[in-house]
mmCIF file of C-alpha atoms in Angstrom:
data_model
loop_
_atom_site.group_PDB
_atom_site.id
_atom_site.type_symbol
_atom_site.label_atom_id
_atom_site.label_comp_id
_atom_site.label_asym_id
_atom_site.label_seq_id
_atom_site.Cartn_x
_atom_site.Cartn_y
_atom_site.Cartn_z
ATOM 1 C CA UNK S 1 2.906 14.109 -14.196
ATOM 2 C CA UNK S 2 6.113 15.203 -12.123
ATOM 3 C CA UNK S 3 7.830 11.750 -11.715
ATOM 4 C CA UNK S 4 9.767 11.235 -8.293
ATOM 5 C CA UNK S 5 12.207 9.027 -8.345
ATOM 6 C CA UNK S 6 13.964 7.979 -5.364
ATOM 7 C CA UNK S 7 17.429 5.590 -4.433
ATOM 8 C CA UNK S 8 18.212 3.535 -3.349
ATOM 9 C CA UNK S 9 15.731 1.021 -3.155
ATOM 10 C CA UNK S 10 17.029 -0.602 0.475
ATOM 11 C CA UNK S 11 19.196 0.407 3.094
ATOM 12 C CA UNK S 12 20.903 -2.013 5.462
ATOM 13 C CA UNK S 13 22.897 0.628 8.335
ATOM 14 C CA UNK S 14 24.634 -0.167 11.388
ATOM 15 C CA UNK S 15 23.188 1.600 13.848
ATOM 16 C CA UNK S 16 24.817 4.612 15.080
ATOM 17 C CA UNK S 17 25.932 4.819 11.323
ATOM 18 C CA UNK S 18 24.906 7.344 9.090
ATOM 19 C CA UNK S 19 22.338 7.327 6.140
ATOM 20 C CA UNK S 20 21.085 8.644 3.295
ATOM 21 C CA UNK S 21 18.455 8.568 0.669
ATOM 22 C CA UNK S 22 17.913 10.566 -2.484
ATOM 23 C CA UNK S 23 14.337 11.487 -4.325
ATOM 24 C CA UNK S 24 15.086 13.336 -7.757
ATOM 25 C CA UNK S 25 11.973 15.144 -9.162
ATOM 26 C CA UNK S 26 11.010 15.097 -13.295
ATOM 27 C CA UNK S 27 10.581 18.465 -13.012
ATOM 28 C CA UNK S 28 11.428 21.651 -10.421
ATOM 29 C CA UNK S 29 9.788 21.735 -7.264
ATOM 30 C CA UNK S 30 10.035 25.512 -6.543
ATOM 31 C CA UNK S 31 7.169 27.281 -6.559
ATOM 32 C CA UNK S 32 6.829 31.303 -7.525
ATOM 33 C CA UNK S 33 6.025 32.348 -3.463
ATOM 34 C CA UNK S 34 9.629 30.822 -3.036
ATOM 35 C CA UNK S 35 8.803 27.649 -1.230
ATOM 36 C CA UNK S 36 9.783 23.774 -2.339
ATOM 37 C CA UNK S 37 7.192 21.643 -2.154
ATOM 38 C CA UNK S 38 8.755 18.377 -0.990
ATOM 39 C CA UNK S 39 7.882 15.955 1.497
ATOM 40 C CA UNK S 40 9.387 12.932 3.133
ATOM 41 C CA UNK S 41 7.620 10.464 4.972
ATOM 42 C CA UNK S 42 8.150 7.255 6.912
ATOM 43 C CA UNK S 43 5.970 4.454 6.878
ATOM 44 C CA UNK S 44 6.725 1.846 9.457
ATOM 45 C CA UNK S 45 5.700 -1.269 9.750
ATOM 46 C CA UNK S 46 1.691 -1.861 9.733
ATOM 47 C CA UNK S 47 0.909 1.838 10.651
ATOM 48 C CA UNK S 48 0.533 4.660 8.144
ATOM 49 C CA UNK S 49 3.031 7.138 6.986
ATOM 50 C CA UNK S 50 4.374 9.947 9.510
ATOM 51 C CA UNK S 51 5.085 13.286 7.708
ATOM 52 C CA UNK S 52 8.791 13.727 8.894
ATOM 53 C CA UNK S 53 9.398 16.615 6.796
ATOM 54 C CA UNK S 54 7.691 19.356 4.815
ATOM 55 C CA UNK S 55 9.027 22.037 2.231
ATOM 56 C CA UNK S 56 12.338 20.430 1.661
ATOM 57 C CA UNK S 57 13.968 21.315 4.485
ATOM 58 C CA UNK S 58 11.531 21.311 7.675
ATOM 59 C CA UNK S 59 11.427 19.179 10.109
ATOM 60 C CA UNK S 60 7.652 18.096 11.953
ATOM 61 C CA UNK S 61 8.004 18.718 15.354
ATOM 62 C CA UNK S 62 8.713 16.057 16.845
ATOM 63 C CA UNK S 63 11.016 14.808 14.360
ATOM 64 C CA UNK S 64 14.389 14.152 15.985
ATOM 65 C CA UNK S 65 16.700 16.635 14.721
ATOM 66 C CA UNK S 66 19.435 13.595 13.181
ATOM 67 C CA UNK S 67 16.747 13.686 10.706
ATOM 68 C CA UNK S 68 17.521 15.979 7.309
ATOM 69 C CA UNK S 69 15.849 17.331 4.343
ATOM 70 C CA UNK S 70 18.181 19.238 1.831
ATOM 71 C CA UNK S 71 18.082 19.906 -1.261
ATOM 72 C CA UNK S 72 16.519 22.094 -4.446
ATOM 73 C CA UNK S 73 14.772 22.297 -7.455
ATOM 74 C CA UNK S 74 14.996 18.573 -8.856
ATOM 75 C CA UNK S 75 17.224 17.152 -6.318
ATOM 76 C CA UNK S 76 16.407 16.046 -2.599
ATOM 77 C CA UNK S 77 18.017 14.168 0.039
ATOM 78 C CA UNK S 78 16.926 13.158 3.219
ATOM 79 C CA UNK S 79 19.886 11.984 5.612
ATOM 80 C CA UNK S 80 19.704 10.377 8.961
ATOM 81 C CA UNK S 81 22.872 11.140 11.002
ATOM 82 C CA UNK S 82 23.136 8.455 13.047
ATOM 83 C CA UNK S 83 20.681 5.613 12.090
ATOM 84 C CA UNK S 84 18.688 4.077 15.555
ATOM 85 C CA UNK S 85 16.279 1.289 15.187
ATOM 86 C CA UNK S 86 12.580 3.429 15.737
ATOM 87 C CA UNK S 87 13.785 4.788 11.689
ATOM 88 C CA UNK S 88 13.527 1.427 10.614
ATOM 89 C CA UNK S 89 10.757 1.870 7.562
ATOM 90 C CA UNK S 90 9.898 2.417 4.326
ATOM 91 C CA UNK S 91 10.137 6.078 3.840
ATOM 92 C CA UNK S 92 8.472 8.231 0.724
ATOM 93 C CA UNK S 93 9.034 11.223 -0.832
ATOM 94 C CA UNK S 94 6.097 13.411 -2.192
ATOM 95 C CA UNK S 95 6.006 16.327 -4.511
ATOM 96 C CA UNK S 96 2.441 19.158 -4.155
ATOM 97 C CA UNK S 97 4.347 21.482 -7.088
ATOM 98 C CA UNK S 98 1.281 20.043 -9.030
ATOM 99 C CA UNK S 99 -1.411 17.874 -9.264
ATOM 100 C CA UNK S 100 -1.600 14.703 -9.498
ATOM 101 C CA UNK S 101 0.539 14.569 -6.478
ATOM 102 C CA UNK S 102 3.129 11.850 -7.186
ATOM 103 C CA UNK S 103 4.759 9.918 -4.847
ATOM 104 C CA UNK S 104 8.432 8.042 -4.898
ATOM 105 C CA UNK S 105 8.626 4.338 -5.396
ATOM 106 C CA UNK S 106 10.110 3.910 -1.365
ATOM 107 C CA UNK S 107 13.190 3.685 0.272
ATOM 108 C CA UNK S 108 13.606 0.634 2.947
ATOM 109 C CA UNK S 109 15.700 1.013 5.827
ATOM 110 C CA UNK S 110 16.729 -2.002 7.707
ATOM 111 C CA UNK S 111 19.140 -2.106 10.520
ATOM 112 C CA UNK S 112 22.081 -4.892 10.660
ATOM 113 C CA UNK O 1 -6.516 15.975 19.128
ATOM 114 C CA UNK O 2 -6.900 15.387 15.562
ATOM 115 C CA UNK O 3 -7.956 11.873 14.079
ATOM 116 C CA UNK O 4 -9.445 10.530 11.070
ATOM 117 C CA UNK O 5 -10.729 6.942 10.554
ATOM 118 C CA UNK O 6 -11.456 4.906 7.285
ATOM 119 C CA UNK O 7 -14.233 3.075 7.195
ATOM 120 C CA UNK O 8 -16.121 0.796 4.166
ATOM 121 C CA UNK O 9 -16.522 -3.115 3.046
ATOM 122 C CA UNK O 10 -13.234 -4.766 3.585
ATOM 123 C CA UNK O 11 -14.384 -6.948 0.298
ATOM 124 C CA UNK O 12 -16.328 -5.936 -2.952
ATOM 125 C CA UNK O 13 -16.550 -8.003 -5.845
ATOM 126 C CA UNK O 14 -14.946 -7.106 -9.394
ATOM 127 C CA UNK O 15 -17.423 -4.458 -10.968
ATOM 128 C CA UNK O 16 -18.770 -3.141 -7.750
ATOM 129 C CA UNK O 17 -18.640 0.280 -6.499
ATOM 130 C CA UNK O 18 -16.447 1.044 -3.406
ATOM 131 C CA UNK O 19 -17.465 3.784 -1.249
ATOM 132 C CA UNK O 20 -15.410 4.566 1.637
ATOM 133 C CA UNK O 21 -15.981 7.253 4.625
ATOM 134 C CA UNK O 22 -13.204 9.491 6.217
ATOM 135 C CA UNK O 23 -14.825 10.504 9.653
ATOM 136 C CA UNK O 24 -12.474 12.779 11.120
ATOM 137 C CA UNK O 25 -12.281 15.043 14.382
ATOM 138 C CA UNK O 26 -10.035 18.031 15.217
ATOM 139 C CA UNK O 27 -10.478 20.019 12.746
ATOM 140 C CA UNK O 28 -12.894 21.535 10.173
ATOM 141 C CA UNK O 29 -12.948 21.321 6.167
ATOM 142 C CA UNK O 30 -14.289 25.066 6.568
ATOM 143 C CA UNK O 31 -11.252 26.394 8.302
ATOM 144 C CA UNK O 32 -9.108 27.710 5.253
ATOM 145 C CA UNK O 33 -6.735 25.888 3.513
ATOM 146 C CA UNK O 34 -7.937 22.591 4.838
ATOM 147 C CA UNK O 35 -8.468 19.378 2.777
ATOM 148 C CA UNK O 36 -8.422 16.368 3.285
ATOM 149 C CA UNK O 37 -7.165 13.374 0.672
ATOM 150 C CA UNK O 38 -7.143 9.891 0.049
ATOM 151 C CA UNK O 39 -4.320 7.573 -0.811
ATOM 152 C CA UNK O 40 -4.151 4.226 -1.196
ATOM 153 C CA UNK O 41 -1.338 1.273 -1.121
ATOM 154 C CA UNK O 42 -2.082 -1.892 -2.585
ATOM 155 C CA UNK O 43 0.144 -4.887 -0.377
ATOM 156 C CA UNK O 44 3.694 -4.419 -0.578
ATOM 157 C CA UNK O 45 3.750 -1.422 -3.165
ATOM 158 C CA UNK O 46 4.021 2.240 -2.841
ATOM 159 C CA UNK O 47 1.508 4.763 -1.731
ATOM 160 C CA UNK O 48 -0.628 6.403 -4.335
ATOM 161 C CA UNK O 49 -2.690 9.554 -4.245
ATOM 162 C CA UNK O 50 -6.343 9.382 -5.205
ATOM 163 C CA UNK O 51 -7.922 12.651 -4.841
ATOM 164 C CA UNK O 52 -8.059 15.791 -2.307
ATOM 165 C CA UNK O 53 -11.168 17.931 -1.399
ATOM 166 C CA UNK O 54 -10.909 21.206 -0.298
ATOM 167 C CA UNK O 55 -13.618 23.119 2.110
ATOM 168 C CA UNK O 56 -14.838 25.243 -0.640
ATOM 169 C CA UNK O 57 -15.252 22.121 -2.837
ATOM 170 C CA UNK O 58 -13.065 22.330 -4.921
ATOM 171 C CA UNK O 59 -11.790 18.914 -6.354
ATOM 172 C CA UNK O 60 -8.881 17.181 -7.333
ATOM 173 C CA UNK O 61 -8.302 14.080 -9.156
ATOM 174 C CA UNK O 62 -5.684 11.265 -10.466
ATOM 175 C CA UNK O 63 -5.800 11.957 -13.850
ATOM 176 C CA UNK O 64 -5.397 8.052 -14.412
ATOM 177 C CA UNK O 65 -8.598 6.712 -12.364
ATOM 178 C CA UNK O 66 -10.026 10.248 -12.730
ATOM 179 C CA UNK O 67 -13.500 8.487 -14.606
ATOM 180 C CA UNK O 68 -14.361 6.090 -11.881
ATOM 181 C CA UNK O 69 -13.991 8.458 -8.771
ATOM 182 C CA UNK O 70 -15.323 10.794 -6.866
ATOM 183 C CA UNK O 71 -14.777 12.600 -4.010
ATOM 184 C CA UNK O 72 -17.787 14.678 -1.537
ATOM 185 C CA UNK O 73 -18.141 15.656 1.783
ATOM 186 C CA UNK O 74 -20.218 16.159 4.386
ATOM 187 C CA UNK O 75 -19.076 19.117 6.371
ATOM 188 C CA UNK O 76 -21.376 19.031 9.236
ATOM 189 C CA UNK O 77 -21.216 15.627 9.996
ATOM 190 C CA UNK O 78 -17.049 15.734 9.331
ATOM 191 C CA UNK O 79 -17.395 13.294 6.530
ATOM 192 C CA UNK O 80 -15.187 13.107 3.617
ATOM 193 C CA UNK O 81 -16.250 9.756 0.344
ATOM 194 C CA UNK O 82 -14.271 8.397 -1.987
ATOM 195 C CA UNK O 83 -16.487 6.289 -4.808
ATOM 196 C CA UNK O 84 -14.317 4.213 -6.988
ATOM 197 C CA UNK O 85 -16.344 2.150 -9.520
ATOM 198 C CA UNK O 86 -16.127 -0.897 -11.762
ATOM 199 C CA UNK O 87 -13.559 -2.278 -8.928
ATOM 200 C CA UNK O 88 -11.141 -4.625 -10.570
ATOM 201 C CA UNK O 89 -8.814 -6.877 -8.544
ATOM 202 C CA UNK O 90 -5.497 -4.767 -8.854
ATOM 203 C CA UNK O 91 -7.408 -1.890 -6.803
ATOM 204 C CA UNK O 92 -7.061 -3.998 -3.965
ATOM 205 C CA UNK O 93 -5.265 -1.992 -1.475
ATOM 206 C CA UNK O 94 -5.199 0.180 1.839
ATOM 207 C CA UNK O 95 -7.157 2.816 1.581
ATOM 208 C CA UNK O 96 -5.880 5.859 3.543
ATOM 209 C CA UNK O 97 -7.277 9.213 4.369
ATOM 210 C CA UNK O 98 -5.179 12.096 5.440
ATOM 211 C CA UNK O 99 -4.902 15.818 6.797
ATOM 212 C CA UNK O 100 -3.592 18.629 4.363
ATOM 213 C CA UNK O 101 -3.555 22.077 6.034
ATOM 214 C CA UNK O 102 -2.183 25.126 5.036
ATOM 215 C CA UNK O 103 -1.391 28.013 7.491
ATOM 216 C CA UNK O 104 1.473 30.092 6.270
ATOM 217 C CA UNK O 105 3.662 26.759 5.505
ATOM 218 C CA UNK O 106 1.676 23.336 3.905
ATOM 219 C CA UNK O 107 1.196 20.760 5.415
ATOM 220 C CA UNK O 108 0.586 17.495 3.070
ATOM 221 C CA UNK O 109 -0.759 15.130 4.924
ATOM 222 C CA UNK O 110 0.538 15.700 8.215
ATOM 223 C CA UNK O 111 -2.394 13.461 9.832
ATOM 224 C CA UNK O 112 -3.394 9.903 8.441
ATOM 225 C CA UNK O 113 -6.353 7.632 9.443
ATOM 226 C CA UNK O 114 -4.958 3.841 9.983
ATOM 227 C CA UNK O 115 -6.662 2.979 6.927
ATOM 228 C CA UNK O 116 -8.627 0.356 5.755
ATOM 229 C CA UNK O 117 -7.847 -2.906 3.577
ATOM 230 C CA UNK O 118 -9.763 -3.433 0.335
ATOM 231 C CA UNK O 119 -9.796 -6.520 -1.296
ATOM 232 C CA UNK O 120 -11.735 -7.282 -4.642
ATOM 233 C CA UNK O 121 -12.609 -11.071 -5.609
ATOM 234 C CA UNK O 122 -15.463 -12.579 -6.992
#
């Protein structure tokens, strides 16, 4: 199984303040067509998760754009420029290079 | 407008079988790459992938419940079931179906029902 590890486990920002939260992969998460299949997600508080982004690097529409995806082969970040209280959640990262799908143990982002 | 909702018992006893419907709307499992999965979260943990169907049938499985579930569909009625047997009480969890979609980029799970809380006790 591809393990997806992600840090850290909390997040405590100011808001306005930037942040950032990193999801390393057990194994390379580009495929042979050229894509990276990587996807972040935020779960707030008694709803479901929201796909944020998809293939790394792009954004859901929707998605304000101080949200970020980066990142390559085994290591991903997702960074939130300036940190407002609606990102307040836990949020995931996912990896569909192969099955089983795997998901990251959660990031939690509080605000100050 | 796309939507899928979880339905099922919101208690089973240890041993029991769980069998949960995904009832969606906005979409068809026949369009191509369409499927649609099932994750759960047991309370305060992390979200765990169960299985995926795609429109041709095609299955998918985690390897490490792969014996005690299964995964049909009913495409006319927009139906998607997850059967999980021999329910134990650390299976107690939300149970969440969701959207994957594939139309030049994928999608993983781009739409998600509320789910549906599953508790097992005797």
């Amino acid at each position: 199984d591809v393990v997806m590890t992600q840090s850290p486990l909390s997040l405590s920002v100011t808001p306005g303040q930037p942040a950032s939260i990193s999801c390393k992969s057990s194994q390379s998460l580009l495929y042979t067509d050229g894509k990276t299949y990587l996807y972040w997600y935020l779960q707030k508080p008694g709803q479901p998760p929201q796909l944020l982004i998809y293939e790394a690097s792009n954004r859901i529409s929707g998605v304000p754009d101080r949200l970020t995806g980066s990142g390559s082969g085994t290591d991903f970040t997702l960074k939130i420029s300036r940190v407002e209280a609606e990102d307040v959640g836990v949020y995931y990262c996912m990896q569909s290079i192969d099955f089983p799908l795997t998901f990251g143990g959660g990031t939690k982002v509080e605000i100050k | 407008q796309i939507t899928l909702k979880e339905s099922g018992p919101t208690l089973v006893k240890p041993t029991q079988t769980l069998t949960l419907t995904c009832t969606f709307s906005g979409f068809s499992l026949t369009t191509n790459g369409v499927a649609v999965g099932w994750i759960r979260q047991p309370p305060g943990k992390a979200l765990e992938w169960l299985a995926l169907i795609y429109g041709d049938d095609v299955k998918r499985y985690s390897p490490s419940l792969n014996r005690r579930l299964t995964i049909t569909k009913a495409t006319s009625k927009n139906q998607v079931f997850l059967t999980l047997t021999n329910m134990d009480p650390v299976d107690t969890a939300t149970y969440f179906c969701a959207l994957r979609r594939h139309d030049g980029s994928l999608y993983y799970f781009d739409y998600w029902g509320q789910g549906t809380l599953v508790a097992v006790s005797s």
